[in-house]
Short mmCIF file of C-alpha atoms and ligand atoms in Angstrom, two decimals:
data_model
loop_
_atom_site.label_atom_id
_atom_site.label_comp_id
_atom_site.label_asym_id
_atom_site.label_seq_id
_atom_site.Cartn_x
_atom_site.Cartn_y
_atom_site.Cartn_z
CA MET A 1 -4.75 -31.37 -41.65
CA PRO A 2 -7.97 -30.25 -39.67
CA ALA A 3 -9.93 -33.38 -39.01
CA ARG A 4 -13.77 -33.59 -39.73
CA VAL A 5 -15.61 -34.47 -36.68
CA THR A 6 -19.08 -35.91 -35.68
CA VAL A 7 -20.42 -35.76 -32.05
CA VAL A 8 -24.12 -37.70 -31.66
CA GLY A 9 -25.46 -35.81 -28.59
CA GLY A 10 -26.16 -33.42 -26.90
CA GLY A 11 -24.96 -34.42 -22.94
CA VAL A 12 -21.63 -32.68 -21.45
CA LEU A 13 -19.38 -35.30 -22.93
CA ALA A 14 -20.85 -34.64 -26.47
CA LEU A 15 -20.75 -30.87 -25.88
CA LEU A 16 -17.31 -30.57 -24.26
CA THR A 17 -15.37 -33.38 -26.61
CA ALA A 18 -16.45 -30.79 -29.15
CA VAL A 19 -15.14 -27.73 -27.87
CA GLU A 20 -12.23 -29.60 -27.53
CA CYS A 21 -11.90 -30.29 -30.85
CA VAL A 22 -12.64 -27.25 -32.47
CA LEU A 23 -9.58 -25.97 -29.90
CA ASP A 24 -7.25 -28.10 -31.50
CA GLY A 25 -8.37 -26.76 -34.78
CA HIS A 26 -10.74 -29.88 -36.49
CA ARG A 27 -14.23 -28.82 -38.10
CA VAL A 28 -17.31 -30.32 -35.73
CA THR A 29 -21.03 -31.34 -36.59
CA VAL A 30 -23.01 -31.88 -33.26
CA VAL A 31 -26.09 -33.77 -34.05
CA ALA A 32 -28.90 -33.36 -30.70
CA GLU A 33 -31.82 -35.13 -31.04
CA GLY A 34 -33.03 -32.16 -28.02
CA PRO A 35 -31.75 -28.86 -28.19
CA GLY A 36 -27.73 -28.46 -27.76
CA PRO A 37 -28.05 -27.93 -23.85
CA ASP A 38 -29.30 -30.94 -22.27
CA ALA A 39 -28.85 -31.34 -18.88
CA GLY A 40 -32.05 -33.30 -17.80
CA ALA A 41 -30.77 -36.31 -20.97
CA GLY A 42 -29.96 -38.24 -18.05
CA ARG A 43 -32.97 -36.62 -15.74
CA ALA A 44 -30.11 -37.22 -13.10
CA GLY A 45 -31.43 -33.53 -11.60
CA PRO A 46 -30.00 -30.48 -12.07
CA ASN A 47 -26.80 -30.54 -10.21
CA ARG A 48 -23.96 -32.99 -10.32
CA ILE A 49 -21.65 -33.88 -7.83
CA LEU A 50 -17.80 -33.03 -7.69
CA ARG A 51 -15.16 -35.04 -5.60
CA ALA A 52 -11.98 -35.79 -6.15
CA LEU A 53 -11.30 -38.38 -3.24
CA HIS A 54 -11.75 -41.91 -4.41
CA PRO A 55 -11.18 -44.18 -1.41
CA ALA A 56 -7.80 -46.32 -1.94
CA ASP A 57 -8.11 -45.57 -4.95
CA PRO A 58 -4.93 -42.87 -5.80
CA GLY A 59 -5.54 -43.23 -10.47
CA ALA A 60 -9.33 -42.11 -9.71
CA THR A 61 -8.54 -38.93 -7.04
CA ALA A 62 -5.76 -37.69 -9.29
CA ALA A 63 -7.29 -38.43 -11.89
CA ALA A 64 -11.02 -36.45 -10.28
CA LEU A 65 -8.51 -33.65 -9.35
CA ARG A 66 -6.80 -32.64 -13.06
CA ALA A 67 -10.95 -32.79 -13.40
CA HIS A 68 -11.77 -30.05 -10.91
CA HIS A 69 -9.01 -27.94 -12.71
CA ARG A 70 -10.15 -28.34 -16.04
CA TRP A 71 -13.38 -27.26 -14.69
CA ILE A 72 -11.78 -23.68 -13.48
CA GLU A 73 -10.44 -23.36 -16.47
CA LEU A 74 -13.74 -24.22 -18.48
CA GLU A 75 -15.44 -21.76 -16.52
CA ASP A 76 -12.55 -19.20 -17.87
CA LEU A 77 -12.69 -20.15 -21.71
CA LEU A 78 -17.08 -20.26 -21.52
CA LEU A 79 -17.10 -16.79 -19.69
CA THR A 80 -19.75 -18.37 -17.25
CA ARG A 81 -19.21 -19.43 -13.36
CA PHE A 82 -21.14 -22.70 -13.38
CA TYR A 83 -19.20 -24.68 -10.47
CA GLU A 84 -20.23 -24.26 -7.19
CA ARG A 85 -17.16 -24.74 -4.58
CA VAL A 86 -19.58 -25.24 -1.35
CA GLY A 87 -17.19 -28.60 -0.75
CA ALA A 88 -17.56 -32.27 -0.35
CA LEU A 89 -17.66 -34.70 2.18
CA THR A 90 -17.12 -38.19 2.49
CA VAL A 91 -17.69 -40.08 5.33
CA LEU A 92 -15.93 -42.95 6.40
CA PRO A 93 -14.51 -45.09 9.33
CA PRO A 94 -11.85 -43.57 10.72
CA ALA A 95 -8.91 -44.67 10.06
CA ALA A 96 -10.25 -45.02 5.94
CA ALA A 97 -10.62 -41.33 6.60
CA ALA A 98 -6.29 -40.73 7.80
CA ALA A 99 -5.58 -42.70 4.72
CA GLY A 100 -8.30 -40.64 2.51
CA ALA A 101 -6.72 -37.58 3.43
CA ALA A 102 -3.50 -38.38 3.33
CA LEU A 103 -4.13 -39.97 -0.33
CA LEU A 104 -5.96 -36.65 -1.24
CA ARG A 105 -2.88 -34.41 0.10
CA THR A 106 -0.50 -36.58 -1.71
CA ALA A 107 -2.14 -36.55 -4.85
CA GLY A 108 -1.37 -32.46 -4.02
CA GLY A 109 -5.60 -31.85 -3.02
CA THR A 110 -6.47 -30.38 -0.23
CA ALA A 111 -7.79 -32.46 3.08
CA ARG A 112 -9.67 -31.77 6.08
CA GLU A 113 -9.95 -34.68 8.45
CA LEU A 114 -13.26 -34.57 10.65
CA THR A 115 -13.66 -36.78 13.61
CA ALA A 116 -16.64 -38.19 14.88
CA ALA A 117 -17.42 -35.18 17.88
CA GLY A 118 -15.70 -32.96 14.85
CA LEU A 119 -18.47 -33.96 12.12
CA SER A 120 -21.42 -33.58 14.56
CA ALA A 121 -20.51 -30.43 16.24
CA ARG A 122 -19.94 -28.77 12.11
CA TYR A 123 -22.91 -30.94 10.68
CA PRO A 124 -25.76 -31.76 13.89
CA HIS A 125 -28.15 -32.10 10.82
CA LEU A 126 -26.56 -34.87 9.72
CA ASN A 127 -26.54 -37.79 11.31
CA ALA A 128 -23.39 -39.87 11.57
CA THR A 129 -23.97 -42.54 13.95
CA GLY A 130 -21.63 -45.19 15.08
CA GLY A 131 -17.92 -42.82 15.80
CA LEU A 132 -16.84 -41.78 11.56
CA GLY A 133 -14.81 -39.86 10.69
CA ALA A 134 -14.92 -37.72 7.55
CA VAL A 135 -12.52 -35.81 5.26
CA LEU A 136 -13.67 -32.60 4.16
CA GLU A 137 -12.55 -31.32 0.40
CA GLU A 138 -13.41 -27.32 1.15
CA GLU A 139 -12.52 -26.95 -2.95
CA ALA A 140 -14.23 -29.57 -4.54
CA GLY A 141 -18.36 -29.13 -4.43
CA VAL A 142 -21.60 -29.13 -7.03
CA LEU A 143 -21.43 -28.66 -10.75
CA LEU A 144 -24.64 -26.44 -12.15
CA ALA A 145 -25.33 -28.98 -15.20
CA GLY A 146 -27.65 -27.09 -16.99
CA ARG A 147 -26.07 -23.70 -16.66
CA ALA A 148 -22.90 -25.17 -18.00
CA LEU A 149 -24.00 -27.39 -20.92
CA ALA A 150 -25.87 -24.06 -21.56
CA ALA A 151 -22.43 -22.13 -21.86
CA CYS A 152 -20.74 -24.76 -23.86
CA THR A 153 -23.77 -24.77 -26.59
CA GLY A 154 -23.66 -20.82 -26.91
CA TRP A 155 -19.56 -21.10 -26.80
CA LEU A 156 -19.38 -23.84 -29.95
CA ARG A 157 -22.62 -21.85 -31.78
CA TRP A 158 -19.69 -19.29 -31.83
CA GLN A 159 -17.06 -20.65 -33.58
CA ARG A 160 -16.48 -21.10 -37.45
CA ASP A 161 -15.70 -24.25 -37.80
CA VAL A 162 -18.67 -26.13 -35.94
CA GLU A 163 -21.91 -26.63 -36.79
CA LEU A 164 -24.86 -27.55 -34.86
CA VAL A 165 -27.43 -29.93 -35.54
CA GLU A 166 -30.66 -29.52 -33.20
CA HIS A 167 -33.69 -31.23 -32.56
CA ARG A 168 -32.62 -34.22 -35.33
CA ALA A 169 -31.93 -37.70 -34.10
CA VAL A 170 -29.41 -39.97 -35.33
CA THR A 171 -30.71 -43.40 -36.65
CA ALA A 172 -27.73 -45.32 -37.50
CA VAL A 173 -23.61 -45.09 -37.04
CA ASP A 174 -21.26 -46.62 -39.32
CA ALA A 175 -18.32 -45.75 -37.51
CA GLY A 176 -15.66 -47.02 -40.05
CA SER A 177 -16.86 -45.05 -43.48
CA GLY A 178 -17.31 -42.20 -40.35
CA THR A 179 -20.88 -41.84 -41.81
CA VAL A 180 -24.29 -40.52 -39.43
CA ARG A 181 -27.62 -41.18 -40.50
CA LEU A 182 -30.58 -38.66 -39.69
CA ALA A 183 -33.78 -39.35 -38.87
CA ASP A 184 -34.76 -36.92 -41.30
CA GLY A 185 -33.00 -38.63 -44.70
CA ARG A 186 -29.84 -36.37 -43.85
CA VAL A 187 -26.19 -37.99 -43.95
CA LEU A 188 -23.35 -36.36 -42.97
CA HIS A 189 -19.68 -38.00 -43.49
CA GLY A 190 -16.23 -37.40 -41.69
CA ASP A 191 -13.00 -38.94 -40.77
CA ALA A 192 -14.18 -39.84 -36.68
CA VAL A 193 -17.40 -40.07 -35.05
CA LEU A 194 -18.34 -39.86 -31.37
CA LEU A 195 -21.54 -41.69 -30.40
CA ALA A 196 -22.26 -40.11 -26.84
CA ALA A 197 -26.18 -40.18 -26.81
CA GLY A 198 -26.20 -41.58 -23.74
CA PRO A 199 -28.28 -44.65 -22.91
CA ARG A 200 -30.11 -44.60 -25.40
CA SER A 201 -26.38 -45.45 -27.52
CA ARG A 202 -27.47 -48.83 -27.04
CA LYS A 203 -29.22 -48.85 -29.79
CA LEU A 204 -26.98 -47.46 -32.54
CA LEU A 205 -23.88 -49.49 -31.13
CA PRO A 206 -22.50 -52.76 -33.30
CA PRO A 207 -24.42 -55.29 -31.58
CA GLU A 208 -21.19 -56.77 -29.62
CA VAL A 209 -20.18 -53.65 -27.89
CA ALA A 210 -24.22 -53.08 -27.05
CA GLY A 211 -23.63 -56.13 -25.41
CA ARG A 212 -21.09 -55.53 -23.07
CA ALA A 213 -22.99 -51.85 -22.21
CA THR A 214 -24.59 -52.39 -18.71
CA LEU A 215 -28.09 -50.37 -18.71
CA TYR A 216 -29.41 -49.51 -14.99
CA ARG A 217 -32.29 -47.52 -13.56
CA GLN A 218 -31.88 -45.18 -10.95
CA SER A 219 -34.08 -43.70 -8.47
CA PHE A 220 -34.04 -39.86 -6.73
CA LEU A 221 -35.51 -38.16 -4.68
CA HIS A 222 -35.92 -34.12 -4.79
CA CYS A 223 -36.73 -32.62 -1.45
CA ARG A 224 -37.10 -29.55 -0.10
CA VAL A 225 -35.59 -29.46 3.53
CA PRO A 226 -37.36 -28.05 6.52
CA ARG A 227 -37.12 -24.18 7.13
CA GLN A 228 -35.42 -24.44 10.92
CA GLN A 229 -32.90 -26.07 8.39
CA ALA A 230 -32.22 -23.91 5.80
CA ARG A 231 -29.11 -22.24 7.34
CA ALA A 232 -27.18 -25.15 8.20
CA TRP A 233 -28.64 -27.29 4.83
CA ALA A 234 -26.84 -23.93 2.83
CA ALA A 235 -23.41 -24.36 4.75
CA THR A 236 -23.45 -27.99 3.61
CA PRO A 237 -20.85 -29.33 1.38
CA ALA A 238 -21.62 -32.53 -0.69
CA VAL A 239 -22.27 -35.91 1.05
CA ALA A 240 -20.88 -39.27 0.37
CA LEU A 241 -21.23 -41.45 2.54
CA ALA A 242 -18.97 -44.64 1.86
CA THR A 243 -19.96 -46.20 4.78
CA THR A 244 -23.31 -47.41 3.24
CA GLY A 245 -22.40 -48.45 0.13
CA ALA A 246 -23.09 -45.04 -2.45
CA VAL A 247 -25.54 -42.83 -0.65
CA ARG A 248 -25.09 -39.11 -2.45
CA LEU A 249 -26.62 -35.90 -0.93
CA VAL A 250 -26.73 -32.88 -3.67
CA PRO A 251 -26.94 -29.68 -1.11
CA PRO A 252 -29.57 -27.18 -2.15
CA VAL A 253 -27.22 -25.00 -4.59
CA ALA A 254 -28.73 -21.97 -7.34
CA GLY A 255 -32.60 -23.25 -6.27
CA ALA A 256 -32.40 -26.46 -6.54
CA GLY A 257 -33.74 -28.31 -3.49
CA LEU A 258 -31.90 -31.66 -1.42
CA ARG A 259 -31.49 -34.17 -4.37
CA LEU A 260 -30.75 -37.57 -2.74
CA THR A 261 -29.82 -41.11 -4.00
CA SER A 262 -28.25 -44.31 -3.27
CA ALA A 263 -26.42 -47.30 -4.55
CA ALA A 264 -29.75 -49.15 -2.53
CA ALA A 265 -32.10 -48.05 -5.60
CA ARG A 266 -29.38 -48.41 -8.46
CA ARG A 267 -30.90 -51.63 -10.85
CA VAL A 268 -29.87 -53.71 -13.84
CA VAL A 269 -32.98 -53.33 -16.57
CA ASP A 270 -33.39 -54.07 -19.87
CA GLY A 271 -34.82 -51.17 -21.81
CA ILE A 272 -35.49 -47.47 -20.80
CA THR A 273 -39.03 -46.73 -20.21
CA ASP A 274 -39.78 -44.56 -18.50
CA HIS A 275 -38.91 -42.24 -15.71
CA THR A 276 -42.01 -42.21 -12.54
CA THR A 277 -40.57 -43.95 -9.26
CA GLY A 278 -42.40 -46.79 -8.21
CA ALA A 279 -43.88 -46.54 -4.66
CA HIS A 280 -40.81 -49.41 -3.44
CA TRP A 281 -38.04 -47.62 -4.21
CA GLN A 282 -39.18 -44.49 -2.87
CA ARG A 283 -39.47 -46.37 -0.56
CA VAL A 284 -36.28 -47.81 -0.22
CA LEU A 285 -34.63 -44.61 -0.24
CA GLU A 286 -36.96 -42.98 2.37
CA ARG A 287 -36.14 -45.37 4.39
CA GLU A 288 -32.44 -45.39 3.84
CA PHE A 289 -31.96 -41.27 4.33
CA ALA A 290 -34.17 -41.69 7.61
CA ASP A 291 -31.42 -43.28 9.07
CA VAL A 292 -28.81 -40.12 7.74
CA LEU A 293 -31.25 -37.20 8.09
CA PRO A 294 -32.61 -36.77 11.55
CA GLY A 295 -36.50 -35.85 10.85
CA PHE A 296 -36.44 -37.23 7.62
CA GLY A 297 -39.67 -38.30 6.43
CA PRO A 298 -42.05 -38.50 3.28
CA ALA A 299 -43.15 -34.43 4.13
CA TRP A 300 -39.19 -33.83 3.11
CA VAL A 301 -40.00 -35.08 -0.70
CA THR A 302 -41.13 -32.77 -3.80
CA ALA A 303 -40.82 -35.03 -6.58
CA ALA A 304 -39.23 -38.53 -6.78
CA GLU A 305 -37.66 -39.70 -10.54
CA ASP A 306 -36.33 -42.45 -12.49
CA ALA A 307 -32.69 -42.01 -14.52
CA TYR A 308 -30.84 -43.92 -16.68
CA SER A 309 -27.14 -44.78 -16.62
CA THR A 310 -24.83 -47.01 -18.94
CA ASP A 311 -21.29 -48.64 -18.40
CA PHE A 312 -19.56 -50.75 -20.46
CA THR A 313 -16.96 -51.54 -17.47
CA PRO A 314 -19.26 -52.43 -13.81
CA ASP A 315 -15.63 -53.77 -12.71
CA GLY A 316 -13.53 -50.94 -13.48
CA GLY A 317 -12.04 -49.62 -16.97
CA PRO A 318 -12.14 -47.36 -19.14
CA PRO A 319 -15.73 -45.92 -19.80
CA THR A 320 -15.24 -45.55 -23.59
CA ALA A 321 -15.29 -48.54 -25.94
CA GLU A 322 -13.52 -48.23 -29.83
CA LEU A 323 -15.98 -48.57 -32.80
CA GLY A 324 -14.14 -49.45 -35.82
CA ALA A 325 -11.07 -47.59 -36.79
CA ALA A 326 -12.59 -43.61 -36.89
CA GLY A 327 -15.03 -43.62 -33.99
CA TYR A 328 -15.99 -44.47 -30.04
CA ALA A 329 -18.64 -44.42 -27.86
CA CYS A 330 -18.61 -43.49 -24.10
CA ALA A 331 -20.61 -44.72 -21.29
CA ALA A 332 -23.16 -42.19 -19.69
CA ASP A 333 -21.91 -43.88 -16.44
CA GLY A 334 -23.92 -43.15 -13.19
CA GLY A 335 -21.78 -41.67 -11.02
CA ARG A 336 -19.02 -40.11 -12.11
CA SER A 337 -19.01 -39.24 -15.73
CA PHE A 338 -20.14 -35.37 -15.39
CA GLY A 339 -17.25 -34.63 -13.26
CA LEU A 340 -14.77 -36.18 -15.29
CA ALA A 341 -16.46 -35.29 -18.18
CA PRO A 342 -13.21 -32.70 -19.53
CA LEU A 343 -10.57 -35.61 -18.85
CA LEU A 344 -12.77 -37.97 -20.84
CA ALA A 345 -13.63 -35.32 -23.47
CA ARG A 346 -10.11 -34.40 -23.83
CA SER A 347 -8.54 -37.87 -24.36
CA LEU A 348 -11.89 -38.47 -26.46
CA ALA A 349 -10.58 -35.42 -28.77
CA ASP A 350 -6.76 -36.67 -29.18
CA ARG A 351 -8.07 -39.77 -30.11
CA LEU A 352 -10.52 -38.83 -32.74
CA THR A 353 -8.38 -36.78 -34.33
CA GLY A 354 -5.49 -38.43 -34.67
CA PRO A 355 -3.56 -41.58 -34.26
CA ALA A 356 -3.24 -42.43 -30.28
CA ALA A 357 0.24 -40.52 -30.17
CA PRO A 358 2.06 -41.51 -26.76
CA SER A 359 1.14 -37.75 -26.05
CA ALA A 360 -2.56 -38.49 -25.93
CA ALA A 361 -4.11 -37.92 -22.45
CA PRO A 362 -4.88 -41.31 -20.96
CA VAL A 363 -8.79 -42.30 -21.32
CA PRO A 364 -9.30 -42.05 -17.02
CA GLN A 365 -10.01 -45.41 -15.73
CA PHE A 366 -13.26 -45.72 -13.42
CA ALA A 367 -13.26 -48.00 -9.74
CA PRO A 368 -15.60 -50.35 -9.72
CA THR A 369 -19.23 -48.71 -9.01
CA GLY A 370 -20.89 -49.22 -5.73
C1 FAD B 401 -29.11 -40.07 -10.83
C2 FAD B 401 -27.34 -39.97 -11.09
C3 FAD B 401 -26.88 -39.25 -10.34
C4 FAD B 401 -25.79 -39.38 -11.07
N1 FAD B 401 -24.75 -38.01 -10.30
C5 FAD B 401 -23.75 -37.57 -10.52
C6 FAD B 401 -22.69 -36.45 -10.18
O1 FAD B 401 -23.34 -36.34 -9.15
N2 FAD B 401 -21.55 -36.65 -10.01
C7 FAD B 401 -20.82 -36.80 -12.11
O2 FAD B 401 -20.56 -36.34 -12.21
N3 FAD B 401 -22.12 -38.00 -12.22
C8 FAD B 401 -23.27 -38.06 -11.82
N4 FAD B 401 -24.35 -38.88 -13.00
C9 FAD B 401 -23.47 -38.89 -14.30
C10 FAD B 401 -23.67 -37.89 -14.90
O3 FAD B 401 -24.65 -37.24 -14.81
C11 FAD B 401 -23.99 -38.71 -16.58
O4 FAD B 401 -23.05 -39.86 -16.72
C12 FAD B 401 -23.75 -37.29 -17.66
O5 FAD B 401 -24.91 -36.61 -17.88
C13 FAD B 401 -23.52 -38.66 -19.20
O6 FAD B 401 -23.96 -37.47 -19.71
P1 FAD B 401 -23.70 -38.08 -21.28
O7 FAD B 401 -23.02 -36.61 -22.13
O8 FAD B 401 -23.14 -39.35 -21.66
O9 FAD B 401 -24.61 -38.30 -21.89
P2 FAD B 401 -26.70 -37.84 -21.40
O10 FAD B 401 -26.21 -36.45 -20.93
O11 FAD B 401 -27.61 -38.79 -21.35
O12 FAD B 401 -26.40 -37.03 -23.23
C14 FAD B 401 -27.05 -37.52 -24.02
C15 FAD B 401 -27.38 -36.96 -24.96
O13 FAD B 401 -27.75 -37.90 -26.79
C16 FAD B 401 -28.68 -36.96 -26.59
N5 FAD B 401 -29.38 -38.38 -27.54
C17 FAD B 401 -29.56 -39.37 -27.26
N6 FAD B 401 -30.24 -40.35 -28.47
C18 FAD B 401 -29.78 -39.77 -29.76
C19 FAD B 401 -30.04 -39.89 -31.32
N7 FAD B 401 -30.77 -40.84 -31.24
N8 FAD B 401 -29.85 -39.08 -31.92
C20 FAD B 401 -29.20 -38.23 -31.24
N9 FAD B 401 -29.07 -37.26 -29.89
C21 FAD B 401 -29.84 -38.16 -29.10
C22 FAD B 401 -29.94 -36.61 -25.54
O14 FAD B 401 -30.82 -36.67 -26.06
C23 FAD B 401 -28.71 -36.33 -25.14
O15 FAD B 401 -28.41 -34.73 -25.39
C24 FAD B 401 -25.22 -38.95 -12.31
C25 FAD B 401 -26.59 -39.93 -13.38
C26 FAD B 401 -27.25 -40.44 -12.92
C27 FAD B 401 -28.33 -40.97 -13.15
#
């Protein structure tokens, strides 16, 4: 028996859950405040890193590998290429690099282990001093978020049992009765509701669930690499420095610039205000990346921006919350949700459209953020 599912949001979790529900034969209404595909919703730049290796975490590594394969299937389903497999490099102390490569191979992935000498020979424009090693995942890389979401929306528009309600804000969600109220007064009724409105979901959540959601603000820098390094950067994978906290470099891909961010520029805040990066936070990032990128300085920076994310489980666990008998909310986690979204979407579709059968896809667990 087909279910009627209402999905609130126009980001990756809303759209991919809608796709999964439709593939299972259900009727879906998607309500988004903006236009359907909304890669800018979280304002984290146009591209996202997808890497499988989560050092010392076999569960998260296996989940990220499954997500990688599902993104490739989605490219075929949606008839669009949006996964640039430029590779992903995780820089670690040498012993951790050996363990990480073994972990990835055991999970079924491929890994190339790089020594400190190999790392600096291959990427002289990255300053990995201190005898560090690395794991290179040649099949991982960067998701072109806007293109992926546009492909989802285009596909959904052609499906018979889908209604896309765009440019309409949701003002209230009652998951118990399956009711969603829109700003224009319209009320939608369904069998199940997914609240996937990103960081702004908090104001639509029941207080006891909203109280568990931590809101973060994170600064990042858009950069133009020096002309003489352009060729080197064109062959640079996405980079995660696991040695200095969560430092992330999204390489220049598909016309976008280099994007830099770090856990050092992430802080807990009370509410969503503007997206302007203050001078203090820009300097925090500039100092951090001066140690990572030889020659880096303010002249590289073309723009700085702040983005918001939420987390139900800063200490690890599923990034979802049950809302009554027939509703779920998902957190817009700050570092991994986009890459893992196909798995989250699959498990949410199973839960929204039927009793959580033992065969239902498990909700991926997130390791503590850091
Ligand atoms: C700085 C930063 C870097 C990141 N880097 C990565 C990365 O490299 N890899 C990765 O996997 N993940 C990364 N992420 C995380 C990832 O981008 C987000 O977690 C993910 O995009 C969240 O998707 P979402 O669908 O939950 O929410 P969003 O993308 O925030 O979408 C929410 C949607 O809900 C809509 N909406 C809001 N309120 C309402 C309302 N009242 N009514 C109707 N619609 C509404 C919005 O318009 C929007 O369409 C990063 C996040 C940040 C902040």
